[in-house]
Coordinates of C-alpha atoms in Angstrom, one line a residue:
M1 CA -207.9 17.5 20.2
S2 CA -205.3 14.8 20.3
S3 CA -206.9 13.1 17.2
I4 CA -206.8 16.4 15.2
L5 CA -203.1 16.8 16.1
S6 CA -202.5 13.2 15.1
D7 CA -204.2 13.8 11.7
R8 CA -202.1 16.9 11.2
A9 CA -199.0 15.0 12.0
F10 CA -199.5 12.7 9.0
Y11 CA -199.4 15.5 6.4
L12 CA -196.8 17.4 8.2
R13 CA -194.5 14.4 8.1
A14 CA -195.3 14.0 4.4
A15 CA -194.6 17.7 3.8
T16 CA -191.0 17.2 4.9
D17 CA -190.5 15.1 1.8
L18 CA -191.5 18.1 -0.4
R19 CA -189.0 20.6 1.3
P20 CA -185.9 19.4 -0.7
N21 CA -187.7 20.2 -4.0
K22 CA -187.9 24.0 -3.9
K23 CA -190.7 24.1 -6.5
Q24 CA -192.9 21.6 -4.7
W25 CA -192.3 23.5 -1.5
Q26 CA -193.3 26.8 -3.2
A27 CA -196.6 25.2 -4.2
Y28 CA -197.1 23.8 -0.7
E29 CA -196.5 27.3 0.8
S30 CA -198.8 29.2 -1.7
T31 CA -201.6 31.1 -0.1
G32 CA -203.5 32.5 -3.1
H33 CA -204.5 31.3 -6.5
C34 CA -201.8 28.8 -7.7
V35 CA -201.2 26.9 -10.9
L36 CA -198.8 24.0 -10.6
L37 CA -197.3 23.0 -14.0
A38 CA -196.2 19.4 -13.5
G39 CA -194.6 17.3 -16.2
P40 CA -194.5 13.5 -16.2
G41 CA -193.1 11.8 -13.0
S42 CA -192.7 15.2 -11.2
G43 CA -194.5 14.2 -8.0
K44 CA -197.5 16.3 -8.7
T45 CA -200.0 13.9 -7.1
K46 CA -198.1 13.8 -3.9
T47 CA -197.8 17.6 -3.9
L48 CA -201.5 18.0 -4.6
T49 CA -202.6 15.6 -1.9
V50 CA -200.3 17.0 0.8
K51 CA -201.4 20.5 -0.2
L52 CA -205.1 19.4 0.0
A53 CA -204.5 18.0 3.5
R54 CA -202.9 21.2 4.6
M55 CA -205.6 23.5 3.2
L56 CA -208.3 21.3 4.7
S57 CA -206.6 21.3 8.1
E58 CA -205.3 24.9 8.3
D59 CA -207.3 27.1 5.9
V60 CA -210.9 25.8 6.0
E61 CA -212.9 25.7 9.2
E62 CA -215.6 23.1 9.6
P63 CA -218.2 22.5 8.3
R64 CA -216.8 24.2 5.1
G65 CA -214.7 22.0 2.9
I66 CA -212.7 21.6 -0.3
A67 CA -213.8 20.5 -3.8
C68 CA -211.3 18.7 -5.9
I69 CA -212.2 18.1 -9.6
T70 CA -210.3 15.3 -11.4
Y71 CA -210.4 14.0 -15.0
N72 CA -211.8 10.6 -14.3
N73 CA -212.8 8.2 -11.6
E74 CA -209.4 6.5 -11.5
C75 CA -207.8 9.8 -10.6
A76 CA -210.4 10.4 -8.0
R77 CA -209.8 7.1 -6.3
E78 CA -206.0 7.6 -6.3
L79 CA -206.5 11.0 -4.6
E80 CA -208.9 9.5 -2.0
N81 CA -206.5 6.7 -1.2
R82 CA -203.6 9.1 -0.8
L83 CA -205.6 11.5 1.4
E84 CA -206.8 8.6 3.6
A85 CA -203.1 7.7 4.1
L86 CA -202.6 11.3 5.3
G87 CA -205.4 10.9 7.9
I88 CA -208.1 12.6 5.8
A89 CA -211.0 10.2 5.7
P90 CA -213.8 10.6 3.1
S91 CA -216.5 13.0 4.4
R92 CA -219.1 15.5 3.3
R93 CA -216.4 18.2 3.7
V94 CA -214.3 16.8 0.9
F95 CA -215.6 16.4 -2.6
I96 CA -213.3 14.4 -5.0
G97 CA -214.6 13.5 -8.4
T98 CA -215.0 14.4 -12.0
V99 CA -216.4 17.7 -13.4
H100 CA -219.5 15.8 -14.4
S101 CA -220.0 14.3 -10.9
F102 CA -219.4 17.8 -9.3
S103 CA -221.9 19.4 -11.7
L104 CA -224.5 16.7 -11.0
T105 CA -224.2 16.1 -7.2
Q106 CA -223.2 19.6 -6.0
I107 CA -225.2 21.8 -8.4
L108 CA -227.9 20.2 -10.4
L109 CA -229.4 17.7 -8.0
P110 CA -229.6 20.1 -5.0
Y111 CA -230.4 23.3 -6.9
A112 CA -231.9 22.6 -10.4
K113 CA -235.5 23.2 -9.2
V114 CA -234.7 26.8 -8.2
A115 CA -232.0 27.7 -10.6
G116 CA -234.3 28.3 -13.6
I117 CA -232.4 26.2 -16.1
G118 CA -235.5 24.4 -17.6
L119 CA -235.0 21.0 -16.0
P120 CA -238.0 18.8 -14.9
D121 CA -238.3 18.4 -11.2
E122 CA -237.4 14.7 -11.1
F123 CA -235.0 14.4 -14.0
T124 CA -232.7 11.4 -14.3
V125 CA -229.5 10.7 -16.2
A126 CA -230.0 9.1 -19.5
S127 CA -228.6 5.7 -20.3
R128 CA -226.8 5.0 -23.5
Q129 CA -229.9 3.4 -24.9
Q130 CA -232.0 6.4 -24.1
T131 CA -229.5 8.9 -25.7
R132 CA -229.5 6.8 -28.8
A133 CA -233.2 6.9 -29.0
C134 CA -233.3 10.7 -28.5
L135 CA -230.7 11.3 -31.2
A136 CA -232.6 9.0 -33.6
A137 CA -235.9 11.0 -33.0
A138 CA -234.1 14.4 -33.4
H139 CA -232.3 13.2 -36.6
A140 CA -235.6 12.1 -38.1
K141 CA -237.1 15.6 -37.4
I142 CA -234.2 17.7 -38.6
I143 CA -232.2 15.7 -41.1
G144 CA -234.0 12.6 -42.1
G145 CA -232.8 10.0 -44.6
P146 CA -231.5 6.5 -44.3
E147 CA -228.2 7.2 -42.6
N148 CA -227.4 6.0 -39.1
P149 CA -228.2 8.9 -36.7
Q150 CA -225.3 7.8 -34.5
N151 CA -222.9 9.1 -37.2
W152 CA -223.7 12.5 -35.9
D153 CA -223.0 11.8 -32.2
M154 CA -219.4 13.1 -32.0
R155 CA -220.2 16.3 -34.1
L156 CA -223.2 16.9 -31.9
G157 CA -221.1 16.7 -28.7
R158 CA -218.3 18.9 -30.1
H159 CA -220.9 21.6 -31.1
R160 CA -222.6 21.5 -27.7
R161 CA -219.4 21.8 -25.8
R162 CA -218.1 24.6 -28.0
F163 CA -220.9 27.1 -27.2
L164 CA -221.2 27.8 -23.5
N165 CA -223.1 31.0 -24.3
R166 CA -225.9 30.2 -26.8
A167 CA -226.9 33.9 -27.0
R168 CA -223.9 34.4 -29.3
P169 CA -225.0 34.9 -32.9
E170 CA -222.6 32.1 -34.0
W171 CA -224.8 29.6 -32.3
K172 CA -227.4 30.1 -35.0
T173 CA -225.2 31.0 -37.9
L174 CA -222.1 28.8 -37.8
D175 CA -223.8 25.5 -38.6
P176 CA -227.6 26.0 -38.5
Q177 CA -228.4 22.4 -39.3
L178 CA -226.2 21.1 -36.5
T179 CA -227.6 23.7 -34.1
G180 CA -231.1 22.5 -35.0
L181 CA -230.1 18.9 -34.4
V182 CA -228.7 19.8 -30.9
E183 CA -231.8 21.7 -29.9
A184 CA -234.1 18.9 -31.2
Y185 CA -232.0 16.3 -29.4
E186 CA -232.1 18.2 -26.1
A187 CA -235.8 18.8 -26.4
E188 CA -236.2 15.0 -26.8
L189 CA -234.2 14.5 -23.6
R190 CA -236.2 17.0 -21.6
A191 CA -239.6 15.6 -22.9
R192 CA -238.5 12.3 -21.3
G193 CA -237.3 13.9 -18.1
L194 CA -233.6 13.2 -18.9
I195 CA -230.2 14.9 -19.0
D196 CA -227.1 13.3 -20.6
F197 CA -223.4 13.3 -19.8
D198 CA -222.6 16.5 -21.7
D199 CA -225.6 18.3 -20.1
M200 CA -224.1 18.0 -16.6
P201 CA -221.3 20.7 -16.8
L202 CA -223.1 22.7 -19.5
L203 CA -226.2 23.1 -17.4
A204 CA -224.3 23.6 -14.1
G205 CA -222.2 26.3 -15.8
R206 CA -225.4 28.0 -17.0
A207 CA -226.9 27.8 -13.5
L208 CA -223.8 29.5 -12.0
V209 CA -223.7 32.2 -14.6
T210 CA -227.4 33.2 -14.2
N211 CA -227.6 32.9 -10.4
K212 CA -225.3 35.0 -8.2
W213 CA -226.8 33.4 -5.1
L214 CA -225.7 30.0 -6.3
R215 CA -222.1 31.1 -6.8
T216 CA -222.3 32.5 -3.2
A217 CA -223.6 29.2 -1.9
M218 CA -220.9 27.2 -3.6
V219 CA -218.2 29.5 -2.2
A220 CA -219.7 29.2 1.2
K221 CA -219.6 25.4 1.0
F222 CA -216.2 25.1 -0.7
P223 CA -214.0 28.1 -0.2
I224 CA -211.2 26.3 -2.0
L225 CA -211.4 24.5 -5.4
A226 CA -208.6 22.2 -6.5
V227 CA -208.4 21.0 -10.1
D228 CA -206.2 18.1 -11.3
E229 CA -205.3 17.5 -15.0
Y230 CA -206.7 21.0 -15.8
Q231 CA -205.6 20.7 -19.5
D232 CA -208.0 17.9 -20.1
L233 CA -211.2 19.4 -18.6
G234 CA -212.4 21.8 -21.3
L235 CA -214.4 25.0 -21.7
A236 CA -217.3 24.2 -19.3
L237 CA -215.0 23.7 -16.3
H238 CA -212.9 26.7 -17.3
G239 CA -216.0 28.8 -17.3
M240 CA -216.9 27.6 -13.8
V241 CA -213.4 28.4 -12.6
M242 CA -213.5 31.9 -14.0
G243 CA -216.9 32.6 -12.3
L244 CA -216.2 30.9 -9.0
C245 CA -212.6 31.7 -8.4
F246 CA -212.1 35.1 -10.2
S247 CA -215.5 36.6 -9.6
A248 CA -217.1 35.0 -6.6
G249 CA -213.9 34.6 -4.4
M250 CA -213.2 30.9 -4.3
R251 CA -209.5 30.1 -4.0
L252 CA -207.9 28.0 -6.8
F253 CA -205.2 25.4 -6.8
A254 CA -204.8 23.9 -10.2
V255 CA -202.5 21.2 -11.5
G256 CA -201.8 20.3 -15.1
D257 CA -199.4 19.9 -18.0
V258 CA -200.2 21.3 -21.5
D259 CA -197.8 18.7 -23.0
Q260 CA -200.0 15.9 -21.8
S261 CA -203.3 17.2 -23.3
I262 CA -204.5 14.2 -25.3
Y263 CA -208.3 14.5 -25.2
G264 CA -209.1 17.0 -27.9
F265 CA -211.9 14.8 -29.2
T266 CA -213.7 15.4 -25.8
G267 CA -213.2 19.2 -25.9
A268 CA -209.9 19.4 -24.0
A269 CA -208.1 22.7 -24.8
P270 CA -204.6 23.0 -23.4
E271 CA -204.4 26.7 -24.2
L272 CA -206.9 27.3 -21.3
L273 CA -204.3 26.1 -18.8
R274 CA -201.6 28.2 -20.5
R275 CA -203.9 31.2 -20.3
L276 CA -204.7 30.6 -16.7
S277 CA -201.0 30.2 -15.7
E278 CA -200.2 33.6 -17.3
R279 CA -202.6 35.6 -15.2
D280 CA -201.1 38.3 -13.0
D281 CA -203.2 37.2 -10.0
V282 CA -202.0 33.6 -10.2
E283 CA -198.8 32.2 -8.7
T284 CA -197.4 29.8 -11.3
V285 CA -195.0 27.1 -10.2
Q286 CA -193.2 24.8 -12.7
L287 CA -191.9 21.4 -11.5
G288 CA -188.7 20.4 -13.3
L289 CA -187.6 17.1 -11.9
N290 CA -188.8 13.7 -13.3
Y291 CA -188.6 11.2 -10.5
R292 CA -190.1 8.3 -12.6
C293 CA -188.0 7.8 -15.7
G294 CA -184.4 6.9 -16.1
S295 CA -182.2 9.9 -17.1
R296 CA -181.8 8.7 -20.7
I297 CA -185.5 8.3 -21.0
V298 CA -186.1 11.8 -19.6
S299 CA -183.7 13.4 -22.2
A300 CA -185.1 11.3 -25.0
S301 CA -188.7 12.3 -24.0
E302 CA -187.9 15.8 -25.2
Y303 CA -187.1 14.4 -28.6
A304 CA -190.5 12.5 -28.4
L305 CA -192.2 15.8 -27.6
G306 CA -190.3 17.7 -30.2
E307 CA -189.6 20.6 -27.8
E308 CA -187.2 21.3 -25.0
R309 CA -188.7 21.7 -21.6
G310 CA -185.6 21.4 -19.4
Y311 CA -186.8 18.4 -17.4
R312 CA -184.1 16.3 -15.7
A313 CA -183.8 13.2 -13.6
P314 CA -182.5 13.3 -10.0
E315 CA -178.7 12.7 -9.7
D316 CA -179.2 9.2 -8.3
A317 CA -181.6 8.1 -11.0
D318 CA -181.0 5.0 -13.2
E319 CA -180.0 5.7 -16.7
G320 CA -182.9 3.9 -18.5
T321 CA -182.8 2.4 -21.9
I322 CA -184.6 3.0 -25.2
F323 CA -184.9 0.0 -27.7
F324 CA -186.1 0.0 -31.3
H325 CA -187.8 -3.0 -32.8
P326 CA -188.6 -2.9 -36.5
C327 CA -190.8 -6.0 -37.3
T328 CA -192.1 -7.8 -40.3
G329 CA -195.5 -9.6 -40.8
G330 CA -197.9 -6.8 -39.9
Y331 CA -199.5 -6.4 -36.5
A332 CA -199.7 -10.2 -36.1
G333 CA -196.0 -10.4 -36.8
Q334 CA -195.3 -7.7 -34.2
A335 CA -197.5 -9.5 -31.6
R336 CA -195.7 -12.8 -32.3
Y337 CA -192.3 -11.2 -31.9
L338 CA -193.4 -9.5 -28.7
M339 CA -194.4 -12.8 -27.1
E340 CA -191.8 -15.2 -28.5
E341 CA -188.7 -13.0 -28.2
L342 CA -189.2 -9.6 -26.5
I343 CA -191.0 -10.6 -23.3
P344 CA -188.6 -13.6 -22.7
E345 CA -185.6 -11.3 -23.3
I346 CA -186.9 -8.7 -20.8
R347 CA -187.5 -11.4 -18.2
E348 CA -184.0 -12.8 -18.7
R349 CA -182.5 -9.3 -18.3
R350 CA -184.8 -8.6 -15.3
P351 CA -185.3 -12.0 -13.7
N352 CA -187.2 -10.5 -10.7
I353 CA -189.7 -8.5 -12.7
N354 CA -193.4 -9.2 -12.2
L355 CA -195.4 -9.2 -15.5
G356 CA -197.6 -6.6 -13.9
E357 CA -194.7 -4.2 -14.3
I358 CA -194.7 -4.6 -18.0
A359 CA -197.2 -2.6 -20.2
V360 CA -198.0 -2.9 -23.9
L361 CA -199.4 0.4 -25.1
Y362 CA -201.0 1.0 -28.5
P363 CA -202.8 3.8 -30.4
A364 CA -206.1 1.9 -30.9
A365 CA -208.0 -0.8 -29.0
F366 CA -208.1 -3.3 -32.0
L367 CA -204.3 -3.6 -31.8
G368 CA -204.8 -5.0 -28.3
D369 CA -206.8 -7.9 -29.8
E370 CA -203.7 -8.9 -31.7
V371 CA -201.5 -8.7 -28.5
A372 CA -204.1 -10.5 -26.3
S373 CA -204.5 -13.3 -28.9
S374 CA -200.8 -13.9 -29.1
A375 CA -200.4 -13.7 -25.3
A376 CA -203.0 -16.4 -24.9
E377 CA -201.2 -18.6 -27.5
H378 CA -198.0 -18.3 -25.6
G379 CA -199.4 -18.8 -22.1
Y380 CA -199.3 -15.3 -20.8
S381 CA -202.1 -13.8 -18.8
V382 CA -203.1 -10.2 -19.5
I383 CA -205.2 -7.4 -18.1
R384 CA -206.8 -5.0 -20.5
T385 CA -207.7 -1.4 -19.9
D386 CA -209.0 -0.4 -23.3
G387 CA -212.3 -0.3 -25.0
N388 CA -212.3 -4.1 -25.6
A389 CA -211.8 -5.0 -21.9
L390 CA -214.3 -7.3 -20.2
Y391 CA -215.9 -4.2 -18.8
P392 CA -215.1 -0.4 -18.8
R393 CA -212.3 0.3 -16.3
G394 CA -213.9 3.7 -15.6
S395 CA -217.0 2.1 -14.2
R396 CA -217.4 3.3 -10.6
L397 CA -219.7 0.3 -9.8
M398 CA -217.4 -2.3 -11.2
R399 CA -214.3 -0.9 -9.5
W400 CA -216.2 -0.9 -6.2
L401 CA -217.3 -4.5 -6.8
E402 CA -213.6 -5.4 -7.4
Q403 CA -212.9 -3.9 -3.9
C404 CA -215.7 -6.0 -2.4
A405 CA -214.2 -9.1 -4.1
M406 CA -210.7 -8.2 -2.6
W407 CA -212.3 -8.1 0.8
C408 CA -214.0 -11.5 0.4
C409 CA -210.7 -13.0 -0.9
G410 CA -208.6 -12.4 2.2
G411 CA -209.1 -8.7 2.8
W412 CA -211.4 -9.6 5.7
R413 CA -208.3 -11.1 7.4
S414 CA -205.6 -8.7 6.3
G415 CA -207.6 -5.5 6.4
T416 CA -206.6 -4.7 2.7
P417 CA -208.9 -3.1 1.8
P418 CA -210.5 -2.3 5.2
L419 CA -214.2 -2.9 5.4
S420 CA -214.7 0.7 6.4
R421 CA -213.4 1.9 3.0
V422 CA -215.5 -0.6 1.1
V423 CA -218.6 0.7 3.0
S424 CA -217.7 4.3 2.5
E425 CA -217.1 4.0 -1.2
G426 CA -220.4 2.2 -1.6
T427 CA -222.1 4.9 0.4
R428 CA -220.8 7.5 -2.0
L429 CA -221.8 5.4 -5.0
F430 CA -225.4 5.1 -3.8
H431 CA -225.5 8.6 -2.2
E432 CA -228.9 9.3 -3.6
A433 CA -230.4 6.3 -1.9
I434 CA -228.5 6.8 1.4
T435 CA -229.5 10.2 2.6
D436 CA -229.5 9.9 6.4
E437 CA -227.7 8.0 9.2
D438 CA -230.3 5.3 9.5
E439 CA -230.0 4.4 5.8
R440 CA -226.2 4.5 6.0
L441 CA -226.3 2.0 8.9
A442 CA -228.8 -0.2 7.1
F443 CA -226.5 -0.2 4.0
Q444 CA -223.4 -1.1 6.2
R445 CA -225.4 -3.9 7.9
D446 CA -226.7 -5.4 4.6
L447 CA -223.4 -5.1 2.8
T448 CA -221.4 -6.6 5.7
A449 CA -223.8 -9.6 5.9
V450 CA -223.7 -10.3 2.2
L451 CA -219.9 -10.0 2.0
W452 CA -219.4 -12.1 5.1
D453 CA -221.5 -14.9 3.7
H454 CA -219.5 -14.9 0.4
R455 CA -216.0 -15.0 1.8
D456 CA -214.8 -17.8 -0.5
E457 CA -212.3 -17.0 -3.3
T458 CA -213.2 -20.3 -5.1
L459 CA -216.8 -19.2 -5.7
G460 CA -217.8 -18.6 -9.3
L461 CA -218.0 -15.0 -10.1
Y462 CA -221.4 -15.2 -11.7
N463 CA -223.1 -16.3 -8.5
W464 CA -221.1 -13.9 -6.3
L465 CA -221.9 -10.9 -8.4
A466 CA -225.6 -11.9 -8.8
A467 CA -225.9 -12.0 -5.0
L468 CA -224.5 -8.5 -4.6
R469 CA -226.6 -7.2 -7.4
D470 CA -229.9 -8.7 -6.1
D471 CA -229.3 -8.0 -2.3
I472 CA -227.4 -4.7 -2.3
I473 CA -227.4 -2.9 -5.7
Q474 CA -230.9 -3.5 -7.2
P475 CA -232.9 -2.2 -4.2
R476 CA -230.9 1.0 -4.2
F477 CA -230.6 1.4 -8.0
A478 CA -234.2 2.5 -8.5
I479 CA -233.6 5.5 -6.3
A480 CA -230.2 6.5 -7.8
R481 CA -230.8 8.8 -10.8
S482 CA -227.3 8.6 -12.1
L483 CA -226.4 4.9 -12.2
A484 CA -228.4 3.6 -15.3
D485 CA -225.3 3.0 -17.4
E486 CA -223.4 1.5 -14.4
Y487 CA -226.2 -0.9 -13.8
A488 CA -226.3 -1.8 -17.5
T489 CA -222.6 -2.4 -17.5
L490 CA -222.9 -4.9 -14.6
N491 CA -225.8 -6.7 -16.2
D492 CA -224.0 -6.9 -19.6
F493 CA -221.0 -8.4 -17.8
L494 CA -223.2 -10.9 -15.9
T495 CA -224.8 -12.0 -19.2
R496 CA -221.4 -12.6 -20.7
I497 CA -220.2 -14.8 -17.8
S498 CA -223.5 -16.6 -17.4
P499 CA -223.9 -20.3 -18.4
T500 CA -225.2 -19.1 -21.8
G501 CA -222.7 -16.3 -22.2
D502 CA -219.6 -16.0 -24.5
I503 CA -217.0 -16.0 -21.6
D504 CA -216.4 -18.9 -19.3
D505 CA -217.1 -18.0 -15.7
F506 CA -214.1 -17.7 -13.4
P507 CA -213.4 -17.6 -9.7
V508 CA -214.1 -14.4 -7.7
A509 CA -210.4 -14.4 -6.8
E510 CA -209.5 -13.7 -10.4
F511 CA -212.0 -10.8 -10.5
A512 CA -210.5 -9.5 -7.3
G513 CA -207.0 -9.5 -8.8
I514 CA -208.1 -7.6 -12.0
G515 CA -207.3 -4.3 -10.4
S516 CA -204.4 -5.2 -8.2
G517 CA -201.4 -5.9 -10.4
L518 CA -201.1 -9.6 -10.4
D519 CA -198.6 -11.4 -12.6
R520 CA -200.3 -10.3 -15.8
I521 CA -199.1 -8.1 -18.7
N522 CA -200.9 -4.8 -18.9
L523 CA -202.5 -4.0 -22.2
S524 CA -203.8 -0.5 -22.7
T525 CA -204.4 2.2 -25.2
L526 CA -202.1 5.2 -25.0
H527 CA -205.1 7.3 -23.9
S528 CA -205.9 4.9 -21.0
S529 CA -202.3 4.8 -19.8
K530 CA -202.3 8.4 -18.7
G531 CA -201.3 8.8 -15.1
R532 CA -199.9 5.3 -14.8
E533 CA -196.3 4.1 -14.7
F534 CA -194.5 0.8 -15.3
D535 CA -190.9 -0.6 -15.1
V536 CA -191.0 -1.5 -18.8
V537 CA -193.2 0.0 -21.5
I538 CA -193.6 -1.4 -25.0
L539 CA -195.2 1.0 -27.6
F540 CA -196.8 -1.4 -30.0
G541 CA -197.8 -0.3 -33.5
A542 CA -195.9 3.0 -33.4
E543 CA -196.3 3.6 -37.1
E544 CA -197.1 6.3 -39.7
G545 CA -200.8 6.2 -40.4
R546 CA -201.6 5.1 -36.9
L547 CA -199.5 7.6 -34.8
P548 CA -200.3 10.0 -36.3
R549 CA -203.1 8.9 -38.5
N550 CA -203.1 9.8 -42.2
H551 CA -204.8 12.9 -43.6
V552 CA -205.3 14.8 -40.3
S553 CA -204.9 18.4 -39.4
D554 CA -201.7 20.0 -38.0
N555 CA -203.5 20.3 -34.7
D556 CA -204.3 16.5 -34.7
V557 CA -200.6 15.8 -35.5
R558 CA -199.6 17.9 -32.5
E559 CA -202.0 16.0 -30.3
A560 CA -200.7 12.7 -31.6
R561 CA -197.2 13.8 -30.7
R562 CA -198.4 14.6 -27.2
L563 CA -200.0 11.1 -27.1
F564 CA -196.7 9.5 -28.1
Y565 CA -194.9 11.6 -25.4
V566 CA -197.4 10.4 -22.7
G567 CA -196.8 6.8 -23.6
F568 CA -193.0 7.3 -23.7
T569 CA -193.0 8.8 -20.2
R570 CA -194.8 5.9 -18.6
A571 CA -191.6 3.9 -18.4
R572 CA -189.3 3.8 -15.4
H573 CA -186.4 1.7 -16.8
E574 CA -187.0 0.5 -20.4
I575 CA -189.0 1.9 -23.3
H576 CA -189.4 -0.4 -26.4
L577 CA -190.7 1.1 -29.7
M578 CA -192.3 -1.5 -32.0
Y579 CA -193.3 -0.8 -35.6
G580 CA -193.4 -2.2 -39.1
Q581 CA -189.9 -2.4 -40.6
H582 CA -190.6 0.1 -43.4
N583 CA -193.2 2.3 -41.7
P584 CA -192.0 3.8 -38.4
S585 CA -193.9 6.7 -37.0
R586 CA -192.2 10.1 -37.7
F587 CA -192.0 10.5 -34.0
V588 CA -190.0 7.2 -33.6
T589 CA -187.7 8.3 -36.5
E590 CA -187.0 11.7 -34.8
V591 CA -186.1 10.0 -31.4
Q592 CA -183.8 7.5 -33.1
R593 CA -182.0 10.2 -35.1
H594 CA -181.4 12.5 -32.1
L595 CA -180.1 9.6 -30.0
E596 CA -177.7 8.6 -32.8
E597 CA -176.5 12.2 -33.0
E598 CA -175.7 12.4 -29.3

């Protein structure tokens, strides 16, 4: 009993910080379906985690639990870490992960055999190589010709995500050729005993619609569903929410912001959140304070968005500054100016700033190549979180290996991270291979032994990673049906840093620091910057033709504006807008004009 009271005390103390903000407190006190509309820097993650802790402690009796669906693995890890600080350790009562992970682990793996959705008994998740092969085979049957079948990949995905109900006549009539390609592609997958990434929520949604008993089972296990970044999660999740929460009786706590919807190419539809927030049976709470950005940045962000939202900074907030930097010499000239003049000027103005608190954001990953090249020439270290990074930042396996490296590079002495967290995250990663207490203990024993024997921050990363792959990962990979791409990512990275690879090997200590904000400039696409914050943000390449791109629809222009707004609101103290001297983005021009008119 004393330990339960102690755990409750953590979130009760955290809840006192919410009370001064009436809207945060209203969301914390809500008892039915609730939608929290939360703009940039509004404290939504803190509100969500304290609310989750309260609901788990007060509203849900063991062994029942709560499911929390997030946009990506980075968001999931952040929520897990914050919940752990509130005394809520990872357990089977709490699911935190993406909609794809929820669909796979909570619906398809346990129930596919009896749900009647046409999956083979021992299906596995296709690797990128396998999906390419299936698309090529389907293309040869339906379309033919010499073109690259992968040219159809994005259209194929959009078409599949658009039609949750394939009984609608439009499935056959809107684009018969594309529908034929989808059906042939999915038949190729099934013939090989595979599902792909898009299949996960689509098939899970189909299983829920056609099986009332499954909806009942899900509500019995998770009487409460929380959803973070609702605006980015698309039709499949919205269909699940409608069925589970407004038909089967699951309680909903959803968080999002239509102004930060920037993933239209993956099927994100901000109007779904707007529609949900307008329901009569939902309590909608709008957060109005921005605790992150300086007051001038907050007011200018409405110019960036092109609409008034009434956000304001707290009375004691810094003012913040917006700088404009027209440059010559193309992107190379911008990158040279950035490293030779702008970064030194920022460091002179802020002598105590860590380079890890500076972010250079750009609309496309190739622009990061220019910045990274110039940084290397001028002696600056960088960390990239774009498509040209050393490995995908969204890889669950690589992020877990970073944590293992941190433990080996001093964490075993400091407890940061604690070994228990490293073990528990690994257990969740290999959950298909660790199904009982004996296997969990064996995994803990094997992992602890390997990490203990490799506690040397000067070790070459290649040998360190190879040891973990061979002793820990490979024996469990064969049983895990969802880690093919993760394993391929690790092997590709090992190939690159091997003696015959294209990247020089480096110490494990450097790998451990990749995710921990060392003295390195952050390079990121605008899309990958979502959810992050920095003291100083530099928007690089903010030009017409790039933001927005040329010859796009009105809807694409609106999404590009939201993308600009997301980048703008990552900054705490300074936002720098860089662009070609004669080609500023229309969004930059509007911000500058409004500021001059004040």
